[in-house]
Coordinates of C-alpha atoms and ligand atoms in Angstrom, one line a residue:
X1171 CA 73.0 89.8 126.3
X1172 CA 71.2 93.0 124.9
X1173 CA 70.1 92.0 121.2
X1174 CA 71.8 93.7 119.1
X1175 CA 70.7 97.4 117.6
X1176 CA 67.8 97.9 120.2
X1177 CA 69.4 101.1 121.7
X1178 CA 70.8 103.6 119.9
X1179 CA 73.7 105.2 121.6
X1180 CA 73.3 109.4 120.9
X1181 CA 76.6 111.6 121.8
X1182 CA 77.0 115.2 121.7
X1183 CA 80.8 117.0 122.0
X1184 CA 81.8 120.1 123.4
X1185 CA 85.6 120.5 122.6
X1186 CA 87.6 123.1 124.1
X1187 CA 90.5 124.8 121.9
X1188 CA 93.7 126.6 123.5
X1189 CA 93.6 129.5 120.3
X1190 CA 97.2 129.8 119.7
X1191 CA 97.6 133.8 119.9
X1192 CA 100.3 134.5 121.8
X1193 CA 99.0 136.5 125.2
X1194 CA 95.2 136.2 126.7
X1195 CA 91.6 137.2 125.5
X1196 CA 92.0 140.2 127.5
X1197 CA 95.1 141.6 128.3
X1198 CA 98.6 140.7 127.5
X1199 CA 99.6 138.1 129.4
X1200 CA 101.8 135.4 127.9
X1201 CA 99.6 131.9 126.9
X1202 CA 103.1 129.8 127.0
X1203 CA 102.9 126.5 127.8
X1204 CA 105.7 125.8 130.7
X1205 CA 106.3 128.1 132.3
X1206 CA 106.6 128.2 136.2
X1207 CA 103.5 128.4 138.0
X1208 CA 101.6 131.9 139.1
X1209 CA 104.0 133.8 136.6
X1210 CA 101.9 135.1 133.4
X1211 CA 99.1 136.5 135.5
X1212 CA 98.5 140.6 135.8
X1213 CA 96.1 142.2 137.3
X1214 CA 93.7 141.6 134.7
X1215 CA 94.4 137.7 134.5
X1216 CA 93.2 138.3 138.6
X1217 CA 90.4 140.3 138.3
X1218 CA 91.5 143.7 141.2
X1219 CA 89.2 146.1 141.3
X1220 CA 89.3 149.4 138.7
X1221 CA 91.3 146.3 136.3
X1222 CA 90.1 146.8 132.5
X1223 CA 90.1 143.7 129.9
X1224 CA 90.4 145.0 126.4
X1225 CA 89.5 142.3 123.9
X1226 CA 91.9 140.4 121.5
X1227 CA 91.7 140.7 118.5
X1228 CA 93.5 137.4 117.1
X1229 CA 91.2 135.0 119.9
X1230 CA 88.4 136.4 117.2
X1231 CA 89.5 136.4 113.7
X1232 CA 90.8 132.6 114.5
X1233 CA 86.8 131.7 116.2
X1234 CA 86.1 133.5 112.7
X1235 CA 88.6 131.1 111.0
X1236 CA 87.1 127.9 112.1
X1237 CA 83.6 129.5 112.0
X1238 CA 84.3 129.3 108.0
X1239 CA 86.1 126.4 107.6
X1240 CA 83.0 125.0 109.4
X1241 CA 80.4 126.8 107.0
X1242 CA 78.7 127.8 110.8
X1243 CA 77.1 131.6 110.1
X1244 CA 79.2 134.6 111.5
X1245 CA 77.3 136.3 114.1
X1246 CA 78.3 139.9 113.4
X1247 CA 76.9 141.6 116.7
X1248 CA 78.4 140.0 119.7
X1249 CA 79.3 140.8 123.0
X1250 CA 80.4 138.7 126.6
X1251 CA 78.7 138.0 129.0
X1252 CA 79.7 137.1 133.3
X1253 CA 78.9 133.4 134.7
X1254 CA 79.2 133.8 137.3
X1255 CA 80.5 131.1 140.1
X1256 CA 82.8 130.2 142.9
X1257 CA 85.8 128.1 141.9
X1258 CA 89.2 128.0 143.4
X1259 CA 91.1 128.2 140.4
X1260 CA 88.6 130.9 138.6
X1261 CA 90.3 134.3 140.1
X1262 CA 87.7 136.9 139.5
X1263 CA 84.5 134.8 140.6
X1264 CA 83.9 134.9 137.6
X1265 CA 84.3 133.3 133.7
X1266 CA 83.7 135.3 130.9
X1267 CA 82.2 134.1 127.6
X1268 CA 80.2 134.5 125.6
X1269 CA 76.1 133.6 126.1
X1270 CA 73.7 133.1 124.2
X1271 CA 75.2 134.8 121.2
X1272 CA 78.1 132.7 120.1
X1273 CA 80.2 134.5 116.7
X1274 CA 80.1 131.3 115.1
X1275 CA 76.6 129.8 114.9
X1276 CA 75.5 125.9 113.2
X1277 CA 78.1 124.3 110.5
X1278 CA 78.9 121.0 110.0
X1279 CA 82.7 119.1 110.1
X1280 CA 83.3 116.4 107.4
X1281 CA 83.9 113.0 108.4
X1282 CA 84.6 109.9 106.9
X1283 CA 83.3 106.3 108.9
X1284 CA 83.4 103.1 107.3
X1285 CA 84.3 104.1 104.2
X1286 CA 82.2 106.4 103.8
X1287 CA 81.6 110.0 103.7
X1288 CA 79.5 111.8 106.0
X1289 CA 79.2 115.1 108.0
X1290 CA 78.8 115.7 112.0
X1291 CA 76.2 118.6 112.4
X1292 CA 77.4 121.5 114.9
X1293 CA 75.5 123.8 117.7
X1294 CA 78.2 126.6 117.2
X1295 CA 81.3 127.7 117.9
X1296 CA 81.7 130.3 121.1
X1297 CA 84.8 132.9 122.7
X1298 CA 85.8 132.4 126.3
X1299 CA 88.4 132.5 127.9
X1300 CA 89.6 129.6 130.6
X1301 CA 90.0 129.0 134.3
X1302 CA 92.9 128.2 136.4
X1303 CA 94.8 125.0 137.2
X1304 CA 94.1 123.2 140.7
X1305 CA 96.9 120.7 140.8
X1306 CA 96.1 118.0 143.4
X1307 CA 99.2 115.7 143.2
X1308 CA 101.4 117.6 144.1
X1309 CA 101.3 117.8 148.0
X1310 CA 99.6 114.9 150.2
X1311 CA 97.4 117.6 151.7
X1312 CA 96.8 120.7 150.3
X1313 CA 95.6 121.6 146.3
X1314 CA 97.8 124.0 144.5
X1315 CA 96.4 126.7 141.8
X1316 CA 98.8 128.1 139.2
X1317 CA 96.5 131.0 137.4
X1318 CA 99.0 130.9 134.4
X1319 CA 96.3 129.9 132.2
X1320 CA 93.3 131.5 133.4
X1321 CA 91.6 133.9 130.8
X1322 CA 93.8 132.6 128.3
X1323 CA 91.3 132.3 125.2
X1324 CA 89.2 129.0 124.0
X1325 CA 86.6 128.4 121.4
X1326 CA 84.4 126.0 123.1
X1327 CA 83.3 123.5 119.5
X1328 CA 80.1 122.0 120.0
X1329 CA 77.8 119.3 118.4
X1330 CA 74.5 118.9 118.3
X1331 CA 73.1 115.4 119.8
X1332 CA 73.7 113.6 116.6
X1333 CA 76.9 111.7 117.0
X1334 CA 76.0 107.2 117.5
X1335 CA 79.3 105.9 118.1
X1336 CA 82.3 106.0 119.9
X1337 CA 84.1 104.8 116.8
X1338 CA 81.9 108.4 115.1
X1339 CA 83.3 110.4 117.4
X1340 CA 86.7 108.9 117.5
X1341 CA 86.6 110.6 113.9
X1342 CA 85.7 113.6 114.6
X1343 CA 87.8 115.2 116.8
X1344 CA 90.2 113.6 114.5
X1345 CA 89.1 115.8 112.2
X1346 CA 89.0 118.9 114.1
X1347 CA 92.4 118.5 115.3
X1348 CA 93.1 118.1 111.8
X1349 CA 91.4 121.6 110.6
X1350 CA 92.8 124.2 114.3
X1351 CA 96.0 122.6 113.0
X1352 CA 95.5 123.1 109.2
X1353 CA 94.3 126.8 110.5
X1354 CA 97.0 127.6 112.3
X1355 CA 94.8 128.4 115.5
X1356 CA 95.7 125.8 118.0
X1357 CA 98.5 123.3 118.4
X1358 CA 95.8 121.0 118.6
X1359 CA 98.2 119.1 121.7
X1360 CA 95.4 116.9 124.0
X1361 CA 98.2 116.2 126.2
X1362 CA 99.0 119.8 127.2
X1363 CA 95.4 120.4 126.8
X1364 CA 95.9 123.0 124.2
X1365 CA 92.4 120.8 123.4
X1366 CA 89.9 119.1 125.7
X1367 CA 86.4 117.5 125.2
X1368 CA 83.6 116.8 127.3
X1369 CA 81.1 113.7 125.8
X1370 CA 77.3 114.1 126.5
X1371 CA 75.7 110.0 126.1
X1372 CA 72.7 109.1 126.6
X1373 CA 70.6 106.0 124.9
X1374 CA 67.6 105.6 123.5
X1375 CA 65.5 102.7 121.7
X1376 CA 65.7 102.2 118.7
X1377 CA 63.3 104.6 116.5
X1378 CA 62.3 106.6 118.3
X1379 CA 63.4 110.1 119.0
X1380 CA 62.8 111.7 122.0
X1381 CA 66.5 112.4 123.5
X1382 CA 67.2 110.0 126.9
X1383 CA 68.8 111.3 129.8
X1384 CA 72.5 112.1 129.3
X1385 CA 75.8 112.2 131.3
X1386 CA 79.2 114.2 130.9
X1387 CA 82.2 113.2 130.8
X1388 CA 84.1 115.9 131.6
X1389 CA 88.3 116.4 130.1
X1390 CA 89.1 113.9 127.9
X1391 CA 92.2 114.6 127.1
X1392 CA 93.1 111.7 124.7
X1393 CA 91.3 110.7 121.2
X1394 CA 91.5 106.9 122.5
X1395 CA 90.5 108.1 125.9
X1396 CA 87.6 109.7 123.7
X1397 CA 86.8 107.0 122.3
X1398 CA 87.0 104.8 125.7
X1399 CA 84.4 106.8 128.1
X1400 CA 82.2 106.7 125.1
X1401 CA 81.9 102.9 124.7
X1402 CA 81.9 102.2 128.2
X1403 CA 79.5 104.8 129.1
X1404 CA 77.1 103.2 126.3
X1405 CA 77.7 99.3 127.6
X1406 CA 76.7 101.0 131.0
X1407 CA 74.2 103.1 130.5
X1408 CA 72.1 99.9 128.3
X1409 CA 73.5 97.5 131.8
X1410 CA 70.9 99.7 133.5
X1411 CA 68.2 100.1 131.4
X1412 CA 68.0 96.8 131.7
X1413 CA 68.1 96.4 135.5
X1414 CA 64.4 99.0 135.2
X1415 CA 66.7 101.5 136.6
X1416 CA 66.1 105.0 136.5
X1417 CA 69.5 106.8 134.6
X1418 CA 69.9 110.5 136.6
X1419 CA 71.7 113.0 135.1
X1420 CA 75.6 112.9 135.8
X1421 CA 78.7 114.2 135.7
X1422 CA 81.4 111.8 135.0
X1423 CA 84.9 111.6 135.3
X1424 CA 87.2 109.3 133.0
X1425 CA 89.8 106.7 135.2
X1426 CA 92.2 106.0 132.8
X1427 CA 93.8 103.3 134.5
X1428 CA 91.0 100.8 133.8
X1429 CA 89.2 102.7 131.2
X1430 CA 86.0 103.1 132.6
X1431 CA 84.8 106.5 134.0
X1432 CA 83.3 107.5 137.6
X1433 CA 80.7 109.8 139.0
X1434 CA 81.9 113.4 140.5
X1435 CA 79.1 114.6 140.9
X1436 CA 75.0 114.4 140.3
X1437 CA 73.6 117.2 138.0
X1438 CA 70.3 119.0 139.4
X1439 CA 68.5 121.3 138.1
X1440 CA 70.5 124.0 135.9
X1441 CA 72.8 125.7 138.1
X1442 CA 72.1 129.6 138.4
X1443 CA 75.1 131.5 137.0
X1444 CA 73.8 135.0 137.2
X1445 CA 74.4 136.2 133.8
X1446 CA 74.7 139.3 132.2
X1447 CA 76.5 141.3 129.7
X1448 CA 80.3 142.4 131.2
X1449 CA 80.1 145.8 131.4
X1450 CA 83.6 146.8 131.3
X1451 CA 83.8 145.0 127.4
X1452 CA 81.8 146.9 124.8
X1453 CA 79.9 143.9 122.4
X1454 CA 81.9 143.9 119.3
X1455 CA 80.3 144.1 115.6
X1456 CA 81.9 142.4 112.8
X1457 CA 81.5 144.0 109.1
X1458 CA 80.7 141.6 105.9
X1459 CA 84.4 143.4 104.7
X1460 CA 86.3 142.2 107.8
X1461 CA 85.0 138.5 107.6
X1462 CA 85.4 138.5 104.0
X1463 CA 89.3 139.8 104.8
X1464 CA 89.9 136.6 106.9
X1465 CA 87.6 134.4 104.4
X1466 CA 90.3 135.4 101.5
X1467 CA 93.2 133.9 103.9
X1468 CA 92.2 130.9 104.9
X1469 CA 94.2 127.9 103.1
X1470 CA 92.8 124.9 101.2
X1471 CA 90.9 123.1 103.3
X1472 CA 92.1 119.6 103.1
X1473 CA 88.8 118.8 101.6
X1474 CA 88.8 120.8 99.1
X1475 CA 92.6 119.5 98.2
X1476 CA 90.9 115.9 98.2
X1477 CA 88.3 116.4 96.1
X1478 CA 90.4 118.7 93.8
X1479 CA 93.3 115.9 93.7
X1480 CA 90.8 112.6 93.1
X1481 CA 89.1 114.5 90.0
X1482 CA 92.6 115.7 88.4
X1483 CA 95.3 113.2 89.6
X1484 CA 93.9 110.0 89.2
X1485 CA 95.1 109.1 93.1
X1486 CA 94.1 106.4 95.3
X1487 CA 91.6 107.2 98.0
X1488 CA 94.5 105.9 100.8
X1489 CA 96.9 107.9 98.3
X1490 CA 94.5 110.9 98.6
X1491 CA 93.6 110.6 102.3
X1492 CA 97.0 110.4 103.6
X1493 CA 98.9 113.1 101.8
X1494 CA 96.5 115.6 103.3
X1495 CA 97.0 115.0 106.4
X1496 CA 98.7 117.9 107.5
X1497 CA 99.3 121.3 105.9
X1498 CA 103.2 121.0 105.3
X1499 CA 102.8 118.3 103.7
X1500 CA 100.5 118.3 101.0
X1501 CA 101.8 121.9 100.1
X1502 CA 105.2 119.9 99.5
X1503 CA 102.8 117.9 98.0
X1504 CA 101.1 120.5 95.9
X1505 CA 104.4 122.3 95.3
X1506 CA 105.7 119.3 93.5
X1507 CA 103.2 118.1 91.2
X1508 CA 103.5 121.0 89.8
X1509 CA 107.6 120.0 88.5
X1510 CA 106.9 116.6 87.7
X1511 CA 103.8 114.3 86.0
X1512 CA 104.4 110.8 88.5
X1513 CA 101.9 111.5 90.5
X1514 CA 102.3 108.6 91.3
X1515 CA 105.8 108.2 92.5
X1516 CA 105.5 111.6 94.5
X1517 CA 103.3 110.4 96.8
X1518 CA 105.0 107.3 97.0
X1519 CA 108.5 109.2 97.9
X1520 CA 106.6 111.7 100.4
X1521 CA 105.2 108.3 102.7
X1522 CA 108.1 106.8 102.3
X1523 CA 111.0 108.3 102.0
X1524 CA 111.0 111.9 103.2
X1525 CA 108.9 111.5 106.5
X1526 CA 111.2 108.6 106.9
X1527 CA 113.9 111.2 106.7
X1528 CA 112.3 114.1 108.5
X1529 CA 111.4 112.0 111.8
X1530 CA 114.5 111.1 111.9
X1531 CA 116.3 114.1 111.7
X1532 CA 113.1 116.4 113.0
X1533 CA 113.2 118.7 110.5
X1534 CA 110.1 119.8 109.1
X1535 CA 108.9 120.4 105.7
X1536 CA 110.2 123.6 105.1
X1537 CA 114.0 122.6 106.7
X1538 CA 114.1 120.2 103.8
X1539 CA 116.5 121.8 102.1
X1540 CA 116.2 120.1 99.0
X1541 CA 115.3 121.3 95.3
X1542 CA 112.3 119.6 93.3
X1543 CA 114.8 119.1 90.6
X1544 CA 116.9 117.1 92.5
X1545 CA 114.5 115.0 93.5
X1546 CA 112.6 115.2 90.1
X1547 CA 116.0 114.0 88.6
X1548 CA 116.2 111.0 91.3
X1549 CA 112.6 110.3 90.4
X1550 CA 113.4 109.9 86.5
X1551 CA 117.1 107.6 86.8
X1552 CA 114.5 105.2 89.0
X1553 CA 111.1 105.9 86.6
X1554 CA 114.2 105.2 83.5
X1555 CA 115.5 102.0 85.5
X1556 CA 118.9 103.1 85.7
X1557 CA 119.0 103.7 89.7
X1558 CA 117.5 101.1 92.4
X1559 CA 114.6 102.3 94.5
X1560 CA 116.7 100.7 97.0
X1561 CA 120.2 102.7 96.3
X1562 CA 117.8 106.3 95.4
X1563 CA 116.0 106.2 98.5
X1564 CA 119.5 104.9 100.9
X1565 CA 121.5 106.0 99.0
X1566 CA 121.8 109.2 96.3
X1567 CA 118.7 111.0 98.7
X1568 CA 120.3 111.1 101.3
X1569 CA 124.0 112.0 99.9
X1570 CA 122.0 115.2 98.1
X1571 CA 119.6 116.5 100.3
X1572 CA 120.8 119.2 102.1
X1573 CA 123.7 119.8 99.8
X1574 CA 123.1 121.1 95.5
X1575 CA 124.2 118.2 94.4
X1576 CA 122.9 116.6 91.8
X1577 CA 121.4 113.0 92.1
X1578 CA 122.6 111.7 88.8
X1579 CA 126.4 113.1 89.3
X1580 CA 126.1 112.1 93.0
X1581 CA 124.6 108.5 91.5
X1582 CA 127.6 108.3 89.0
X1583 CA 130.4 109.2 91.5
X1584 CA 128.7 106.6 93.3
X1585 CA 129.2 103.7 90.8
X1586 CA 125.1 103.6 91.5
X1587 CA 123.7 103.8 87.8
X1588 CA 122.6 100.5 86.8
X1589 CA 123.5 99.8 83.5
X1590 CA 120.9 98.6 81.1
X1591 CA 123.1 97.4 78.0
X1592 CA 122.6 94.1 76.8
X1593 CA 125.9 93.7 75.7
X1594 CA 127.4 95.0 79.4
X1595 CA 125.0 92.8 81.6
X1596 CA 125.3 90.0 78.7
X1597 CA 129.1 90.3 79.4
X1598 CA 128.7 89.8 83.4
X1599 CA 126.5 86.9 83.0
X1600 CA 128.7 85.0 81.1
X1601 CA 131.7 85.8 83.3
X1602 CA 129.6 84.3 85.6
X1603 CA 128.3 81.2 84.6
X1604 CA 131.6 80.2 83.5
X1605 CA 133.0 80.6 87.1
X1606 CA 130.3 78.2 88.2
X1607 CA 129.8 75.3 86.2
X1608 CA 128.8 72.6 89.0
X1609 CA 126.3 75.2 90.2
X1610 CA 124.8 75.7 86.0
X1611 CA 125.1 71.9 86.2
X1612 CA 122.8 71.5 89.8
X1613 CA 120.4 74.1 88.4
X1614 CA 119.8 72.9 85.2
X1615 CA 119.1 69.6 87.1
X1616 CA 116.7 71.0 89.6
X1617 CA 118.3 73.7 92.0
X1618 CA 116.1 76.3 90.9
X1619 CA 117.2 78.0 94.5
X1620 CA 121.0 79.4 92.9
X1621 CA 119.1 82.0 90.7
X1622 CA 119.7 84.3 93.6
X1623 CA 123.5 83.2 93.9
X1624 CA 124.2 84.5 90.0
X1625 CA 122.0 87.1 90.6
X1626 CA 124.4 88.7 93.9
X1627 CA 127.0 87.0 91.9
X1628 CA 126.1 89.6 88.7
X1629 CA 125.7 92.2 90.6
X1630 CA 129.2 91.5 93.5
X1631 CA 131.4 91.9 89.6
X1632 CA 129.9 94.5 88.1
X1633 CA 130.3 96.3 91.5
X1634 CA 126.0 96.8 91.5
X1635 CA 125.7 98.5 88.3
X1636 CA 124.3 95.6 86.7
X1637 CA 119.9 96.2 86.7
X1638 CA 118.4 93.3 88.9
X1639 CA 115.6 93.1 86.9
X1640 CA 117.2 92.6 83.4
X1641 CA 120.0 90.6 84.7
X1642 CA 117.8 87.8 86.0
X1643 CA 115.8 87.6 82.2
X1644 CA 119.3 87.2 80.6
X1645 CA 120.1 84.4 83.3
X1646 CA 116.7 82.4 82.4
X1647 CA 117.5 83.0 79.1
X1648 CA 120.8 80.9 79.5
X1649 CA 119.8 78.2 81.7
X1650 CA 117.6 77.1 79.7
Ligands
ADP1977 P1 74.7 121.3 129.4 O1 74.0 123.0 129.2 O2 74.3 120.8 130.3 O3 76.2 121.8 128.9 P2 73.7 121.8 126.4 O4 72.5 121.4 126.0 O5 74.7 122.4 126.0 O6 73.8 121.0 128.0 O7 74.7 120.8 125.1 C1 75.7 119.9 125.8 C2 76.1 118.9 124.2 O8 75.3 118.1 124.9 C3 76.1 119.4 123.1 O9 76.9 118.7 122.7 C4 74.8 118.8 123.0 O10 74.6 118.2 121.6 C5 74.8 117.2 123.9 N1 73.9 116.5 124.8 C6 72.6 117.3 125.1 N2 71.3 116.4 125.0 C7 72.3 115.6 124.6 C8 71.3 113.8 125.0 N3 70.1 113.8 126.0 N4 72.2 112.9 124.6 C9 74.0 113.5 124.3 N5 73.9 114.5 124.8 C10 73.0 115.0 124.4
MG1978 MG1 78.3 121.1 129.1

């Protein structure tokens, strides 16, 4: 058993996010996921002689958006380089990537770790094209290649080696996924490979500053796997160092069947990729005006909203965290609270019945066809005790959503309005007690559990119109 805190883990993550552009980074081929293999592969994607790539402006815009959201410095002078290597799924024999001038330099991503706010520092965000896919499990003898993905626009988001636990990595990737979705620049779908992560991991004696030799676990395709791979590597590296062995720099892969990693190659001295500026692509300059236009187009980000709502609405951290999970939901909340001051009730409605309804129907917030007037009407009926929460969510909300019916009218028609008048409830209570003299006696002799029976009877004869709170109160008064 290694004593706690003897070593410190050091982790740097490289996240590849596939940009949600309609076409590829340097040509008009579609980027849609799931098309028949090798159907989006123009001569440009294939790198045929004489073809000329042209930079996709939308991809540049998306990269800048991410940079601004992470408070990176946006580089005004940019060019693309060729990174030369041979691999079957790389049709041109080189990948076009930004080399020494990433479009976004530095920056940070805010995360929550064990209830504390902190930051993960970024090294850079750069643009590059994706490779195709080698598929090993279709044929028993051959590797199949699908080049549809080749040339798709990616940003690579690279952190400093500043992460120190699997949990911190988990929070960071969760936050990055939220951010790219919020910005609308990537669908964040890890199963389909729109977001992939390489984790670089090393350990060093606690209290020292030099970096240890790292291993790199490639192509992690779920946040859970990122966490598991890092946990496994920290343990493995610690055991190696404890056993007096030297760690060699390695590229590894994760085996999700047993949550372990295995070596795919030892990384000798850096590969010589023979980088040089791509002669077919003109360097591009960004003006301050252009960058500012993009800045102005970015919606309020979750952290801004969190701060704003925390200061003005008096909601709990948990509620604020929940309501800023998703852009559409946050926008819905933001619009709704312009029309009512029952902020806490609005949160409860969104996190409860509305989410449930959207899950059940598969609708989105923009498709949720109901007005805040209707919703507030329901809310007010509940607040004033005229409608039980159960009937409000189970009957009235479901009954009027998608129609232009008034909540009050609907509740009246369905006889769901609770009668709060003491007179009416008194009468129902009297009626029930008179009908069950033996139960009344038993109650008075100590069978307090009969209270539920009385309440149930009142509910029955009032057809659900008696306010349960008041009913209980009156019953208690009469049964002493
Ligand atoms: P490479 O050239 O092998 O890809 P980079 O220097 O570009 O390495 O770094 C890639 C990622 O690895 C970055 O996120 C960086 O923070 C991280 N990293 C670099 N050295 C270490 C180390 N010794 N331990 C952990 N992470 C590291
Ligand atoms: Mg790397």
